[in-house]
C-alpha cells in the first residue's frame, strides 16, 4: 500500500501489528509508544520528512483514549496531576512543533537530538532503579500487589465490586502542593515544579512528535517518586490533549512551508492508531498485574537502547 504524504510503500498490516506490540508494553509505564514508533517509521519504513512528527501525534489521538478509559474505570486517574501536566506541556508542545520545522528538518540532526534526550531519561531511570530504597522502606508502587490484595479484601467484606472503591483519593490541594492517597498510601507532588518540568518537557516532546508524555512519565516516577501505577493514566491523558494541539499546529503552519511535508499522513497514522488502541487497552488492563520494578526496567532498557543507536548513528 502506498502512503502519499509519507512517500513510502508498506504492507498495511505491518504498522498495525508493530503499534499493537509497542503500545501494549509502553502503556504500562504511562507512555503511548509514539517514541518507539518514530524510529520504526524513520528507520524501517523510511519516513523521514518533518510530517512524521505530526503523524506520531495523530497516532496518539487515535490510540490513547482506550487506555485512559481503562485507568479511569479502575479509579487510578489523579486528576490534579493531569491538569498540571496539561497546563505545562500544552504551550511547550506548540513551541516544540515550530522548532522541529524551523531548525530541525534534517533527519540526521533530528536523530541526534532525539538520542540525547532519550539517553538522559534512560540514565535517570537506571540510576533510580539501582539506588536502594531510603531507610530500607519499600515504596508504595513496589508493594502494589499487597495493596491491591488488601483493596480486594475490603471490597469483598463490603460486598461490592473492587472497581466501585476508589484506589486514588485527593487529600489536600493547594497552589504549591497536591497530596493524594494511593490505596491508603500518601504521595505528594509540587505544583509549580511539575508545571515548569512539564513546560520544558513539552517543548522537547513537541519537537519529537510525542506530546511530551513519554518524557514526563519517567520524570514523575524518578524525580518526584510517584507510583508508576498512578502516573501512567495522568501521563497518557496529558499526551492525548497536547497531541491534539500538536496536530492542529502542524496543519496550521503547513501552508507556510510548501517545500516540506508537514501535515500528518492520515492513513498511516490511523493504521498505527488502530493497533495502538487495542494494545493500549490491554496494556492498561494488565498493568496492575505487573510489578512496578519490572515496568521501570523495561522502559529504561528500551530508552537506553534506542538512544544509543541514534547517537552512534549520527557519528558513525
mmCIF file of C-alpha atoms in Angstrom:
data_model
loop_
_atom_site.group_PDB
_atom_site.id
_atom_site.type_symbol
_atom_site.label_atom_id
_atom_site.label_comp_id
_atom_site.label_asym_id
_atom_site.label_seq_id
_atom_site.Cartn_x
_atom_site.Cartn_y
_atom_site.Cartn_z
ATOM 1 C CA UNK A 1 0.000 0.000 0.000
ATOM 2 C CA UNK A 2 1.324 3.448 -0.907
ATOM 3 C CA UNK A 3 1.180 6.322 1.606
ATOM 4 C CA UNK A 4 1.436 9.543 -0.443
ATOM 5 C CA UNK A 5 2.226 12.035 2.324
ATOM 6 C CA UNK A 6 4.957 9.833 3.768
ATOM 7 C CA UNK A 7 6.141 8.900 0.283
ATOM 8 C CA UNK A 8 6.560 5.227 1.232
ATOM 9 C CA UNK A 9 5.070 1.854 0.352
ATOM 10 C CA UNK A 10 4.437 -0.777 3.032
ATOM 11 C CA UNK A 11 2.213 -3.692 3.985
ATOM 12 C CA UNK A 12 -0.767 -2.123 5.836
ATOM 13 C CA UNK A 13 -0.685 -4.866 8.479
ATOM 14 C CA UNK A 14 2.899 -4.017 9.460
ATOM 15 C CA UNK A 15 2.181 -0.660 11.191
ATOM 16 C CA UNK A 16 -0.915 -2.117 12.881
ATOM 17 C CA UNK A 17 0.961 -5.090 14.374
ATOM 18 C CA UNK A 18 4.020 -3.085 15.412
ATOM 19 C CA UNK A 19 1.872 -0.413 17.082
ATOM 20 C CA UNK A 20 -0.099 -3.091 18.952
ATOM 21 C CA UNK A 21 3.017 -4.698 20.452
ATOM 22 C CA UNK A 22 4.733 -1.394 21.259
ATOM 23 C CA UNK A 23 1.688 0.233 22.886
ATOM 24 C CA UNK A 24 0.864 -2.863 24.939
ATOM 25 C CA UNK A 25 4.141 -2.694 26.858
ATOM 26 C CA UNK A 26 4.696 1.083 26.740
ATOM 27 C CA UNK A 27 1.230 1.979 28.078
ATOM 28 C CA UNK A 28 2.009 0.182 31.336
ATOM 29 C CA UNK A 29 4.508 2.946 32.082
ATOM 30 C CA UNK A 30 2.265 5.812 31.023
ATOM 31 C CA UNK A 31 3.809 6.054 27.554
ATOM 32 C CA UNK A 32 1.792 5.828 24.367
ATOM 33 C CA UNK A 33 4.566 4.125 22.417
ATOM 34 C CA UNK A 34 4.987 7.028 19.998
ATOM 35 C CA UNK A 35 8.620 7.487 20.995
ATOM 36 C CA UNK A 36 9.318 3.951 19.699
ATOM 37 C CA UNK A 37 7.092 4.225 16.647
ATOM 38 C CA UNK A 38 9.048 7.247 15.500
ATOM 39 C CA UNK A 39 12.293 5.294 14.930
ATOM 40 C CA UNK A 40 10.211 2.494 13.384
ATOM 41 C CA UNK A 41 8.776 4.915 10.844
ATOM 42 C CA UNK A 42 12.107 6.594 10.172
ATOM 43 C CA UNK A 43 14.428 3.568 10.122
ATOM 44 C CA UNK A 44 12.163 0.709 8.958
ATOM 45 C CA UNK A 45 9.555 2.424 6.786
ATOM 46 C CA UNK A 46 11.917 5.167 5.578
ATOM 47 C CA UNK A 47 9.563 8.005 6.595
ATOM 48 C CA UNK A 48 11.961 10.870 7.449
ATOM 49 C CA UNK A 49 10.016 14.020 6.482
ATOM 50 C CA UNK A 50 9.064 16.528 9.250
ATOM 51 C CA UNK A 51 5.455 15.325 8.926
ATOM 52 C CA UNK A 52 6.459 12.108 10.721
ATOM 53 C CA UNK A 53 6.162 14.096 13.964
ATOM 54 C CA UNK A 54 2.592 15.124 13.149
ATOM 55 C CA UNK A 55 1.749 11.534 12.153
ATOM 56 C CA UNK A 56 3.059 10.343 15.505
ATOM 57 C CA UNK A 57 0.822 12.783 17.332
ATOM 58 C CA UNK A 58 -2.192 11.719 15.275
ATOM 59 C CA UNK A 59 -1.418 8.141 16.342
ATOM 60 C CA UNK A 60 -1.668 9.338 19.967
ATOM 61 C CA UNK A 61 -5.104 10.853 19.344
ATOM 62 C CA UNK A 62 -6.452 7.580 17.974
ATOM 63 C CA UNK A 63 -4.748 5.156 20.371
ATOM 64 C CA UNK A 64 -4.730 6.817 23.800
ATOM 65 C CA UNK A 65 -8.468 7.092 24.676
ATOM 66 C CA UNK A 66 -8.835 3.331 25.160
ATOM 67 C CA UNK A 67 -6.023 3.216 27.736
ATOM 68 C CA UNK A 68 -7.222 6.363 29.508
ATOM 69 C CA UNK A 69 -10.740 4.947 29.751
ATOM 70 C CA UNK A 70 -9.379 1.831 31.433
ATOM 71 C CA UNK A 71 -7.398 3.811 34.023
ATOM 72 C CA UNK A 72 -10.447 5.971 34.787
ATOM 73 C CA UNK A 73 -12.628 2.895 35.172
ATOM 74 C CA UNK A 74 -10.178 1.420 37.687
ATOM 75 C CA UNK A 75 -10.023 4.668 39.678
ATOM 76 C CA UNK A 76 -6.314 5.260 39.048
ATOM 77 C CA UNK A 77 -6.521 8.705 37.436
ATOM 78 C CA UNK A 78 -5.060 11.521 39.589
ATOM 79 C CA UNK A 79 -6.891 14.476 38.056
ATOM 80 C CA UNK A 80 -4.904 17.328 39.708
ATOM 81 C CA UNK A 81 -1.744 15.793 38.255
ATOM 82 C CA UNK A 82 -3.424 15.562 34.853
ATOM 83 C CA UNK A 83 -4.309 19.265 34.737
ATOM 84 C CA UNK A 84 -0.881 20.461 35.918
ATOM 85 C CA UNK A 85 0.845 18.315 33.282
ATOM 86 C CA UNK A 86 -1.522 19.532 30.547
ATOM 87 C CA UNK A 87 -1.103 23.194 31.570
ATOM 88 C CA UNK A 88 2.667 22.892 31.213
ATOM 89 C CA UNK A 89 3.044 20.647 28.186
ATOM 90 C CA UNK A 90 0.346 22.306 26.052
ATOM 91 C CA UNK A 91 2.202 25.597 25.361
ATOM 92 C CA UNK A 92 5.526 23.753 25.287
ATOM 93 C CA UNK A 93 4.455 21.300 22.589
ATOM 94 C CA UNK A 94 3.410 24.159 20.304
ATOM 95 C CA UNK A 95 6.831 25.782 20.597
ATOM 96 C CA UNK A 96 8.465 22.398 20.024
ATOM 97 C CA UNK A 97 6.492 21.832 16.829
ATOM 98 C CA UNK A 98 7.777 25.126 15.455
ATOM 99 C CA UNK A 99 11.361 24.222 16.395
ATOM 100 C CA UNK A 100 11.030 20.890 14.549
ATOM 101 C CA UNK A 101 10.011 22.541 11.279
ATOM 102 C CA UNK A 102 12.185 25.643 11.510
ATOM 103 C CA UNK A 103 15.523 24.349 12.818
ATOM 104 C CA UNK A 104 15.439 20.528 12.807
ATOM 105 C CA UNK A 105 14.096 19.465 9.379
ATOM 106 C CA UNK A 106 17.176 17.324 8.643
ATOM 107 C CA UNK A 107 16.625 13.722 9.726
ATOM 108 C CA UNK A 108 20.269 13.221 10.781
ATOM 109 C CA UNK A 109 20.266 16.186 13.180
ATOM 110 C CA UNK A 110 16.842 15.168 14.431
ATOM 111 C CA UNK A 111 18.069 11.683 15.337
ATOM 112 C CA UNK A 112 20.942 13.138 17.372
ATOM 113 C CA UNK A 113 18.544 15.399 19.242
ATOM 114 C CA UNK A 114 16.191 12.509 19.971
ATOM 115 C CA UNK A 115 19.056 10.227 21.042
ATOM 116 C CA UNK A 116 20.458 12.692 23.576
ATOM 117 C CA UNK A 117 17.037 13.296 25.138
ATOM 118 C CA UNK A 118 16.244 9.589 25.465
ATOM 119 C CA UNK A 119 19.749 8.792 26.730
ATOM 120 C CA UNK A 120 19.350 11.224 29.612
ATOM 121 C CA UNK A 121 15.954 9.835 30.562
ATOM 122 C CA UNK A 122 17.232 6.264 30.438
ATOM 123 C CA UNK A 123 20.189 7.208 32.661
ATOM 124 C CA UNK A 124 17.854 8.764 35.235
ATOM 125 C CA UNK A 125 15.653 5.690 35.351
ATOM 126 C CA UNK A 126 18.551 3.229 35.699
ATOM 127 C CA UNK A 127 20.086 5.326 38.463
ATOM 128 C CA UNK A 128 16.765 5.365 40.276
ATOM 129 C CA UNK A 129 16.396 1.584 39.950
ATOM 130 C CA UNK A 130 19.890 0.896 41.268
ATOM 131 C CA UNK A 131 19.506 3.279 44.183
ATOM 132 C CA UNK A 132 18.347 1.446 47.354
ATOM 133 C CA UNK A 133 15.062 2.477 48.930
ATOM 134 C CA UNK A 134 15.524 5.085 51.636
ATOM 135 C CA UNK A 135 15.664 3.679 55.170
ATOM 136 C CA UNK A 136 15.030 0.244 53.699
ATOM 137 C CA UNK A 137 11.362 1.057 53.315
ATOM 138 C CA UNK A 138 9.687 -0.386 50.207
ATOM 139 C CA UNK A 139 7.973 2.160 48.014
ATOM 140 C CA UNK A 140 4.241 2.036 47.519
ATOM 141 C CA UNK A 141 4.422 1.144 43.849
ATOM 142 C CA UNK A 142 6.713 -1.797 44.657
ATOM 143 C CA UNK A 143 4.103 -3.091 47.115
ATOM 144 C CA UNK A 144 1.300 -2.747 44.599
ATOM 145 C CA UNK A 145 0.290 -6.417 44.725
ATOM 146 C CA UNK A 146 -0.047 -6.282 48.506
ATOM 147 C CA UNK A 147 -2.072 -3.064 48.390
ATOM 148 C CA UNK A 148 -4.309 -4.393 45.613
ATOM 149 C CA UNK A 149 -4.978 -7.590 47.583
ATOM 150 C CA UNK A 150 -5.955 -5.521 50.608
ATOM 151 C CA UNK A 151 -8.238 -3.444 48.394
ATOM 152 C CA UNK A 152 -9.967 -6.545 47.018
ATOM 153 C CA UNK A 153 -10.429 -7.938 50.530
ATOM 154 C CA UNK A 154 -12.022 -4.668 51.631
ATOM 155 C CA UNK A 155 -14.403 -4.736 48.665
ATOM 156 C CA UNK A 156 -15.325 -8.359 49.382
ATOM 157 C CA UNK A 157 -16.042 -7.540 53.016
ATOM 158 C CA UNK A 158 -18.368 -4.741 51.908
ATOM 159 C CA UNK A 159 -19.991 -6.954 49.282
ATOM 160 C CA UNK A 160 -19.142 -4.682 46.356
ATOM 161 C CA UNK A 161 -17.001 -4.938 43.241
ATOM 162 C CA UNK A 162 -13.365 -3.764 43.636
ATOM 163 C CA UNK A 163 -13.892 -1.190 40.845
ATOM 164 C CA UNK A 164 -16.528 0.584 42.972
ATOM 165 C CA UNK A 165 -13.918 1.534 45.601
ATOM 166 C CA UNK A 166 -11.523 4.359 44.636
ATOM 167 C CA UNK A 167 -7.846 3.426 44.524
ATOM 168 C CA UNK A 168 -6.717 7.076 44.437
ATOM 169 C CA UNK A 169 -8.111 9.944 46.519
ATOM 170 C CA UNK A 170 -7.006 13.582 46.636
ATOM 171 C CA UNK A 171 -6.409 14.565 50.273
ATOM 172 C CA UNK A 172 -5.108 18.130 50.042
ATOM 173 C CA UNK A 173 -4.780 20.565 47.169
ATOM 174 C CA UNK A 174 -3.036 23.975 47.244
ATOM 175 C CA UNK A 175 -1.202 26.171 44.747
ATOM 176 C CA UNK A 176 2.088 24.718 45.967
ATOM 177 C CA UNK A 177 1.471 21.028 46.553
ATOM 178 C CA UNK A 178 -1.074 18.296 45.958
ATOM 179 C CA UNK A 179 -1.316 15.309 48.256
ATOM 180 C CA UNK A 180 -3.201 12.182 47.309
ATOM 181 C CA UNK A 181 -3.594 8.652 48.607
ATOM 182 C CA UNK A 182 -2.987 5.529 46.577
ATOM 183 C CA UNK A 183 -4.541 2.519 48.296
ATOM 184 C CA UNK A 184 -4.201 4.485 51.542
ATOM 185 C CA UNK A 185 -0.510 5.367 50.946
ATOM 186 C CA UNK A 186 0.201 9.166 50.896
ATOM 187 C CA UNK A 187 2.043 10.795 47.980
ATOM 188 C CA UNK A 188 2.824 14.455 47.268
ATOM 189 C CA UNK A 189 3.987 16.386 44.226
ATOM 190 C CA UNK A 190 4.877 20.110 43.879
ATOM 191 C CA UNK A 191 2.529 22.017 41.579
ATOM 192 C CA UNK A 192 4.997 24.679 40.431
ATOM 193 C CA UNK A 193 7.849 22.213 39.958
ATOM 194 C CA UNK A 194 5.635 19.864 37.946
ATOM 195 C CA UNK A 195 4.384 22.741 35.811
ATOM 196 C CA UNK A 196 7.886 24.019 34.963
ATOM 197 C CA UNK A 197 9.087 20.497 34.254
ATOM 198 C CA UNK A 198 6.072 19.868 32.035
ATOM 199 C CA UNK A 199 6.703 23.099 30.123
ATOM 200 C CA UNK A 200 10.301 22.146 29.308
ATOM 201 C CA UNK A 201 9.357 18.569 28.546
ATOM 202 C CA UNK A 202 6.510 19.778 26.340
ATOM 203 C CA UNK A 203 8.958 21.699 24.169
ATOM 204 C CA UNK A 204 11.122 18.601 23.772
ATOM 205 C CA UNK A 205 8.125 16.357 23.209
ATOM 206 C CA UNK A 206 6.621 18.717 20.654
ATOM 207 C CA UNK A 207 9.845 18.645 18.682
ATOM 208 C CA UNK A 208 9.961 14.859 18.925
ATOM 209 C CA UNK A 209 6.298 14.461 17.943
ATOM 210 C CA UNK A 210 5.155 12.596 21.070
ATOM 211 C CA UNK A 211 3.244 15.263 23.020
ATOM 212 C CA UNK A 212 5.645 15.149 25.985
ATOM 213 C CA UNK A 213 4.094 12.268 27.901
ATOM 214 C CA UNK A 214 6.858 9.826 27.026
ATOM 215 C CA UNK A 215 9.317 12.088 28.815
ATOM 216 C CA UNK A 216 7.201 13.407 31.689
ATOM 217 C CA UNK A 217 6.201 9.936 32.922
ATOM 218 C CA UNK A 218 9.773 8.764 33.704
ATOM 219 C CA UNK A 219 10.480 12.140 35.341
ATOM 220 C CA UNK A 220 7.438 11.924 37.597
ATOM 221 C CA UNK A 221 8.495 8.431 38.586
ATOM 222 C CA UNK A 222 12.223 9.009 39.074
ATOM 223 C CA UNK A 223 12.362 12.651 40.237
ATOM 224 C CA UNK A 224 9.196 13.008 42.328
ATOM 225 C CA UNK A 225 8.952 9.356 43.348
ATOM 226 C CA UNK A 226 5.297 8.937 42.371
ATOM 227 C CA UNK A 227 3.982 5.370 41.899
ATOM 228 C CA UNK A 228 4.051 4.251 38.287
ATOM 229 C CA UNK A 229 0.556 2.783 38.699
ATOM 230 C CA UNK A 230 -0.857 6.285 39.303
ATOM 231 C CA UNK A 231 1.409 8.218 36.935
ATOM 232 C CA UNK A 232 0.502 6.159 33.859
ATOM 233 C CA UNK A 233 -3.061 7.432 33.441
ATOM 234 C CA UNK A 234 -2.150 11.088 34.025
ATOM 235 C CA UNK A 235 0.766 10.939 31.593
ATOM 236 C CA UNK A 236 -1.347 9.357 28.868
ATOM 237 C CA UNK A 237 -4.130 11.890 29.372
ATOM 238 C CA UNK A 238 -1.647 14.747 29.131
ATOM 239 C CA UNK A 239 -0.166 13.271 25.967
ATOM 240 C CA UNK A 240 -3.633 12.950 24.426
ATOM 241 C CA UNK A 241 -4.549 16.606 24.994
ATOM 242 C CA UNK A 242 -1.229 18.015 23.828
ATOM 243 C CA UNK A 243 -1.193 15.740 20.763
ATOM 244 C CA UNK A 244 -4.454 17.300 19.589
ATOM 245 C CA UNK A 245 -2.866 20.733 19.854
ATOM 246 C CA UNK A 246 0.267 19.479 18.109
ATOM 247 C CA UNK A 247 -1.608 18.091 15.096
ATOM 248 C CA UNK A 248 -3.641 21.279 14.739
ATOM 249 C CA UNK A 249 -0.476 23.357 14.916
ATOM 250 C CA UNK A 250 1.307 21.313 12.250
ATOM 251 C CA UNK A 251 -1.729 21.640 9.987
ATOM 252 C CA UNK A 252 -1.829 25.386 10.612
ATOM 253 C CA UNK A 253 1.798 26.016 9.684
ATOM 254 C CA UNK A 254 1.857 23.622 6.724
ATOM 255 C CA UNK A 255 0.853 26.307 4.143
ATOM 256 C CA UNK A 256 3.857 28.409 5.195
ATOM 257 C CA UNK A 257 6.277 25.583 4.345
ATOM 258 C CA UNK A 258 5.123 24.372 0.899
ATOM 259 C CA UNK A 259 8.503 22.776 0.176
ATOM 260 C CA UNK A 260 8.267 20.491 3.240
ATOM 261 C CA UNK A 261 5.913 17.655 4.149
ATOM 262 C CA UNK A 262 4.439 18.982 7.413
ATOM 263 C CA UNK A 263 0.838 17.730 7.774
ATOM 264 C CA UNK A 264 0.344 14.163 9.060
ATOM 265 C CA UNK A 265 -0.085 11.117 6.861
ATOM 266 C CA UNK A 266 -3.668 10.394 7.941
ATOM 267 C CA UNK A 267 -3.892 6.826 6.675
ATOM 268 C CA UNK A 268 -0.581 5.725 8.194
ATOM 269 C CA UNK A 269 -1.437 7.454 11.479
ATOM 270 C CA UNK A 270 -4.844 5.767 11.522
ATOM 271 C CA UNK A 271 -3.356 2.301 10.999
ATOM 272 C CA UNK A 272 -0.804 2.884 13.721
ATOM 273 C CA UNK A 273 -3.570 4.230 15.947
ATOM 274 C CA UNK A 274 -5.852 1.218 15.485
ATOM 275 C CA UNK A 275 -3.079 -1.145 16.526
ATOM 276 C CA UNK A 276 -2.175 1.155 19.412
ATOM 277 C CA UNK A 277 -5.791 1.397 20.547
ATOM 278 C CA UNK A 278 -6.058 -2.360 21.089
ATOM 279 C CA UNK A 279 -2.588 -2.675 22.585
ATOM 280 C CA UNK A 280 -3.049 0.249 24.956
ATOM 281 C CA UNK A 281 -6.340 -1.029 26.345
ATOM 282 C CA UNK A 282 -4.853 -4.450 27.054
ATOM 283 C CA UNK A 283 -1.709 -2.867 28.496
ATOM 284 C CA UNK A 284 -3.722 -0.683 30.885
ATOM 285 C CA UNK A 285 -5.796 -3.712 31.889
ATOM 286 C CA UNK A 286 -2.734 -5.894 32.553
ATOM 287 C CA UNK A 287 -0.603 -3.229 34.254
ATOM 288 C CA UNK A 288 -1.889 -3.903 37.754
ATOM 289 C CA UNK A 289 -0.648 -7.481 37.473
ATOM 290 C CA UNK A 290 2.912 -6.440 36.547
ATOM 291 C CA UNK A 291 5.442 -5.374 39.250
ATOM 292 C CA UNK A 292 6.405 -1.697 39.072
ATOM 293 C CA UNK A 293 10.113 -2.503 39.087
ATOM 294 C CA UNK A 294 9.739 -4.691 36.007
ATOM 295 C CA UNK A 295 7.888 -1.908 34.190
ATOM 296 C CA UNK A 296 10.636 0.580 35.051
ATOM 297 C CA UNK A 297 13.429 -1.723 33.886
ATOM 298 C CA UNK A 298 11.566 -2.361 30.660
ATOM 299 C CA UNK A 299 11.258 1.376 29.993
ATOM 300 C CA UNK A 300 14.875 2.053 30.942
ATOM 301 C CA UNK A 301 16.287 -0.655 28.655
ATOM 302 C CA UNK A 302 14.197 0.426 25.684
ATOM 303 C CA UNK A 303 15.078 4.091 26.195
ATOM 304 C CA UNK A 304 18.805 3.414 26.532
ATOM 305 C CA UNK A 305 18.930 1.076 23.520
ATOM 306 C CA UNK A 306 17.078 3.463 21.229
ATOM 307 C CA UNK A 307 19.139 6.446 22.376
ATOM 308 C CA UNK A 308 22.470 4.679 21.915
ATOM 309 C CA UNK A 309 21.550 3.623 18.403
ATOM 310 C CA UNK A 310 20.565 7.148 17.378
ATOM 311 C CA UNK A 311 23.595 8.887 18.878
ATOM 312 C CA UNK A 312 26.001 6.301 17.445
ATOM 313 C CA UNK A 313 24.301 6.543 14.045
ATOM 314 C CA UNK A 314 24.917 10.292 13.942
ATOM 315 C CA UNK A 315 28.690 9.946 14.388
ATOM 316 C CA UNK A 316 29.225 6.652 12.572
#
